[in-house]
Amino acid sequence: MAEVQALPGKRMVSYFRLLENASKEDAEIVPLEGDSSISFKRDSKSTATKSGNISTSSGLTAEIDQTFYEGISKVSDEFYDAILDDKIVEYWLVDLDRVNTDGKYWAIYARCHVTEDKPSFKADSTAERSPKMNVIGTPRRGYTALSDYDKDMLDYAFRGIGKVDGEPKNDGTDGNGLAYENNDSSKDVVPTDTANKKPDGKGTV
């Protein structure tokens, strides 16, 4: 039996778009995302009869909770548009660790009404938003392509601080770097001969 792979929550990312803009623009990732969750609920009712109980279920209801840190962004502004002007939104939860044979990413897709948005502007912390969305009908599961830009932003490779010459290789060596997973960290040592050197390697601190 194959080992079951645990899916880290941070690899589930959210995309958002006003439905009215579907023919005009790509959906955008929710910036500075905190937590996201989707809940499914189907109530059932049990009725007693002389020959036993009969169980019936009602329609499915689903709700999405999203948090993100407030910033000057198109998505942030459009969440305000959605609740203030009662606009229908499109919403995706995309799993970056589940890909099909075509290289597309597993996702849950829903059309929603934004029913609540609680901006929080505390004096001692970053401003935060907490919109809630009621899903219209049944969320759909499928696979979506991500642009090269999105993949670079979400799954970028390590780079050293040096100049990136030519086409980036994205293998951890750009900028004279070395990705952690390609190094035997058990052999790392303290550079005692330069321990007291200044960062530029000249003189001592």
Tab-separated table of N, CA and C in Angstrom, residues 26-94:
chain	number	residue	atom	x	y	z
A	26	ASP	N	-7.395	37.428	-15.842
A	26	ASP	CA	-7.128	36.223	-15.067
A	26	ASP	C	-7.491	36.464	-13.603
A	27	ALA	N	-7.805	35.377	-12.907
A	27	ALA	CA	-7.955	35.473	-11.460
A	27	ALA	C	-6.594	35.799	-10.843
A	28	GLU	N	-6.616	36.393	-9.653
A	28	GLU	CA	-5.375	36.772	-8.980
A	28	GLU	C	-5.260	36.067	-7.640
A	29	ILE	N	-4.036	35.752	-7.271
A	29	ILE	CA	-3.799	35.137	-5.978
A	29	ILE	C	-4.130	36.135	-4.873
A	30	VAL	N	-4.708	35.641	-3.786
A	30	VAL	CA	-5.001	36.506	-2.645
A	30	VAL	C	-3.671	36.878	-1.996
A	31	PRO	N	-3.307	38.162	-1.983
A	31	PRO	CA	-1.985	38.553	-1.479
A	31	PRO	C	-1.917	38.499	0.043
A	32	LEU	N	-0.730	38.234	0.550
A	32	LEU	CA	-0.485	38.235	1.995
A	32	LEU	C	-1.492	37.359	2.722
A	33	GLU	N	-1.718	36.181	2.154
A	33	GLU	CA	-2.754	35.289	2.684
A	33	GLU	C	-2.364	34.702	4.029
A	34	GLY	N	-3.343	34.641	4.929
A	34	GLY	CA	-3.162	33.968	6.209
A	34	GLY	C	-3.774	32.578	6.138
A	35	ASP	N	-4.939	32.420	6.761
A	35	ASP	CA	-5.623	31.135	6.743
A	35	ASP	C	-6.766	31.153	5.738
A	36	SER	N	-7.117	29.965	5.261
A	36	SER	CA	-8.306	29.810	4.439
A	36	SER	C	-8.930	28.469	4.777
A	37	SER	N	-10.256	28.416	4.703
A	37	SER	CA	-10.941	27.161	4.976
A	37	SER	C	-12.260	27.131	4.233
A	38	ILE	N	-12.706	25.920	3.922
A	38	ILE	CA	-14.020	25.733	3.315
A	38	ILE	C	-14.743	24.673	4.134
A	39	SER	N	-16.000	24.945	4.487
A	39	SER	CA	-16.777	23.997	5.283
A	39	SER	C	-17.980	23.531	4.478
A	40	PHE	N	-18.264	22.235	4.572
A	40	PHE	CA	-19.404	21.635	3.887
A	40	PHE	C	-20.385	21.135	4.943
A	41	LYS	N	-21.663	21.351	4.702
A	41	LYS	CA	-22.669	20.919	5.668
A	41	LYS	C	-23.919	20.454	4.937
A	42	ARG	N	-24.418	19.312	5.371
A	42	ARG	CA	-25.668	18.787	4.824
A	42	ARG	C	-26.488	18.251	5.999
A	43	ASP	N	-27.543	18.948	6.366
A	43	ASP	CA	-28.381	18.529	7.486
A	43	ASP	C	-29.206	17.302	7.104
A	44	SER	N	-29.462	16.470	8.102
A	44	SER	CA	-30.308	15.304	7.881
A	44	SER	C	-31.434	15.293	8.907
A	45	LYS	N	-32.512	14.661	8.549
A	45	LYS	CA	-33.673	14.592	9.413
A	45	LYS	C	-34.147	13.154	9.483
A	46	SER	N	-34.419	12.703	10.694
A	46	SER	CA	-34.883	11.338	10.904
A	46	SER	C	-36.362	11.366	11.290
A	47	THR	N	-37.170	10.609	10.581
A	47	THR	CA	-38.609	10.536	10.855
A	47	THR	C	-38.963	9.121	11.276
A	48	ALA	N	-39.641	9.007	12.417
A	48	ALA	CA	-40.029	7.694	12.928
A	48	ALA	C	-41.266	7.178	12.201
A	49	THR	N	-41.219	5.930	11.779
A	49	THR	CA	-42.386	5.257	11.199
A	49	THR	C	-42.589	3.945	11.947
A	50	LYS	N	-43.700	3.262	11.681
A	50	LYS	CA	-44.001	2.002	12.363
A	50	LYS	C	-43.034	0.893	11.974
A	51	SER	N	-42.394	1.068	10.843
A	51	SER	CA	-41.452	0.033	10.402
A	51	SER	C	-39.997	0.468	10.524
A	52	GLY	N	-39.764	1.573	11.227
A	52	GLY	CA	-38.398	2.043	11.433
A	52	GLY	C	-38.230	3.500	11.041
A	53	ASN	N	-37.043	4.023	11.281
A	53	ASN	CA	-36.761	5.433	10.977
A	53	ASN	C	-36.421	5.624	9.500
A	54	ILE	N	-36.894	6.735	8.971
A	54	ILE	CA	-36.534	7.138	7.613
A	54	ILE	C	-35.671	8.389	7.717
A	55	SER	N	-34.496	8.354	7.094
A	55	SER	CA	-33.574	9.489	7.148
A	55	SER	C	-33.580	10.217	5.816
A	56	THR	N	-33.758	11.521	5.864
A	56	THR	CA	-33.692	12.344	4.654
A	56	THR	C	-32.656	13.440	4.865
A	57	SER	N	-32.044	13.878	3.792
A	57	SER	CA	-31.028	14.921	3.908
A	57	SER	C	-31.437	16.131	3.093
A	58	SER	N	-30.999	17.280	3.549
A	58	SER	CA	-31.291	18.526	2.849
A	58	SER	C	-30.156	18.840	1.882
A	59	GLY	N	-30.279	19.962	1.174
A	59	GLY	CA	-29.252	20.354	0.227
A	59	GLY	C	-27.937	20.723	0.909
A	60	LEU	N	-26.875	20.682	0.138
A	60	LEU	CA	-25.549	21.014	0.643
A	60	LEU	C	-25.400	22.523	0.804
A	61	THR	N	-24.799	22.929	1.900
A	61	THR	CA	-24.390	24.328	2.066
A	61	THR	C	-22.881	24.351	2.296
A	62	ALA	N	-22.236	25.363	1.762
A	62	ALA	CA	-20.780	25.481	1.908
A	62	ALA	C	-20.425	26.934	2.185
A	63	GLU	N	-19.413	27.128	3.015
A	63	GLU	CA	-18.973	28.474	3.377
A	63	GLU	C	-17.449	28.527	3.355
A	64	ILE	N	-16.930	29.629	2.895
A	64	ILE	CA	-15.479	29.826	2.827
A	64	ILE	C	-15.085	30.952	3.770
A	65	ASP	N	-14.071	30.704	4.582
A	65	ASP	CA	-13.472	31.724	5.439
A	65	ASP	C	-12.071	32.024	4.927
A	66	GLN	N	-11.750	33.282	4.831
A	66	GLN	CA	-10.446	33.710	4.305
A	66	GLN	C	-9.882	34.809	5.187
A	67	THR	N	-8.604	34.755	5.481
A	67	THR	CA	-7.941	35.882	6.137
A	67	THR	C	-6.729	36.278	5.304
A	68	PHE	N	-6.470	37.567	5.263
A	68	PHE	CA	-5.255	38.054	4.625
A	68	PHE	C	-4.903	39.396	5.242
A	69	TYR	N	-3.645	39.755	5.148
A	69	TYR	CA	-3.199	41.030	5.690
A	69	TYR	C	-3.494	42.135	4.681
A	70	GLU	N	-4.008	43.214	5.194
A	70	GLU	CA	-4.438	44.311	4.333
A	70	GLU	C	-3.255	44.945	3.622
A	71	GLY	N	-3.452	45.270	2.377
A	71	GLY	CA	-2.427	45.938	1.595
A	71	GLY	C	-3.084	46.678	0.456
A	72	ILE	N	-2.310	47.470	-0.251
A	72	ILE	CA	-2.833	48.181	-1.412
A	72	ILE	C	-2.789	47.217	-2.588
A	73	SER	N	-3.921	46.579	-2.869
A	73	SER	CA	-3.960	45.580	-3.937
A	73	SER	C	-5.340	45.550	-4.568
A	74	LYS	N	-5.386	45.052	-5.784
A	74	LYS	CA	-6.630	44.932	-6.533
A	74	LYS	C	-7.584	43.973	-5.823
A	75	VAL	N	-7.064	42.855	-5.339
A	75	VAL	CA	-7.903	41.873	-4.664
A	75	VAL	C	-8.523	42.460	-3.406
A	76	SER	N	-7.722	43.170	-2.636
A	76	SER	CA	-8.231	43.800	-1.414
A	76	SER	C	-9.385	44.748	-1.730
A	77	ASP	N	-9.209	45.588	-2.750
A	77	ASP	CA	-10.260	46.536	-3.125
A	77	ASP	C	-11.508	45.810	-3.630
A	78	GLU	N	-11.304	44.720	-4.370
A	78	GLU	CA	-12.459	44.042	-4.947
A	78	GLU	C	-13.243	43.235	-3.910
A	79	PHE	N	-12.602	42.840	-2.827
A	79	PHE	CA	-13.376	42.245	-1.727
A	79	PHE	C	-14.349	43.280	-1.165
A	80	TYR	N	-13.892	44.534	-1.064
A	80	TYR	CA	-14.812	45.606	-0.651
A	80	TYR	C	-15.939	45.760	-1.671
A	81	ASP	N	-15.589	45.777	-2.967
A	81	ASP	CA	-16.608	45.896	-4.010
A	81	ASP	C	-17.646	44.790	-3.878
A	82	ALA	N	-17.168	43.569	-3.605
A	82	ALA	CA	-18.051	42.411	-3.589
A	82	ALA	C	-19.115	42.515	-2.504
A	83	ILE	N	-18.710	42.968	-1.316
A	83	ILE	CA	-19.709	43.021	-0.253
A	83	ILE	C	-20.519	44.309	-0.291
A	84	LEU	N	-19.890	45.436	-0.636
A	84	LEU	CA	-20.617	46.701	-0.640
A	84	LEU	C	-21.602	46.785	-1.808
A	85	ASP	N	-21.252	46.204	-2.945
A	85	ASP	CA	-22.101	46.280	-4.135
A	85	ASP	C	-22.778	44.949	-4.456
A	86	ASP	N	-22.656	43.976	-3.555
A	86	ASP	CA	-23.286	42.657	-3.714
A	86	ASP	C	-22.931	42.029	-5.050
A	87	LYS	N	-21.632	41.906	-5.301
A	87	LYS	CA	-21.153	41.297	-6.542
A	87	LYS	C	-20.787	39.827	-6.298
A	88	ILE	N	-21.101	38.990	-7.251
A	88	ILE	CA	-20.729	37.579	-7.159
A	88	ILE	C	-19.245	37.430	-7.483
A	89	VAL	N	-18.560	36.584	-6.702
A	89	VAL	CA	-17.126	36.379	-6.910
A	89	VAL	C	-16.860	34.932	-7.300
A	90	GLU	N	-15.734	34.734	-7.961
A	90	GLU	CA	-15.210	33.395	-8.217
A	90	GLU	C	-14.028	33.169	-7.280
A	91	TYR	N	-13.939	31.958	-6.761
A	91	TYR	CA	-12.921	31.671	-5.749
A	91	TYR	C	-12.369	30.267	-5.984
A	92	TRP	N	-11.057	30.157	-5.899
A	92	TRP	CA	-10.368	28.879	-6.072
A	92	TRP	C	-9.477	28.604	-4.861
A	93	LEU	N	-9.482	27.362	-4.390
A	93	LEU	CA	-8.479	26.865	-3.454
A	93	LEU	C	-7.612	25.888	-4.240
A	94	VAL	N	-6.354	26.221	-4.421
A	94	VAL	CA	-5.470	25.457	-5.300
A	94	VAL	C	-4.415	24.734	-4.464
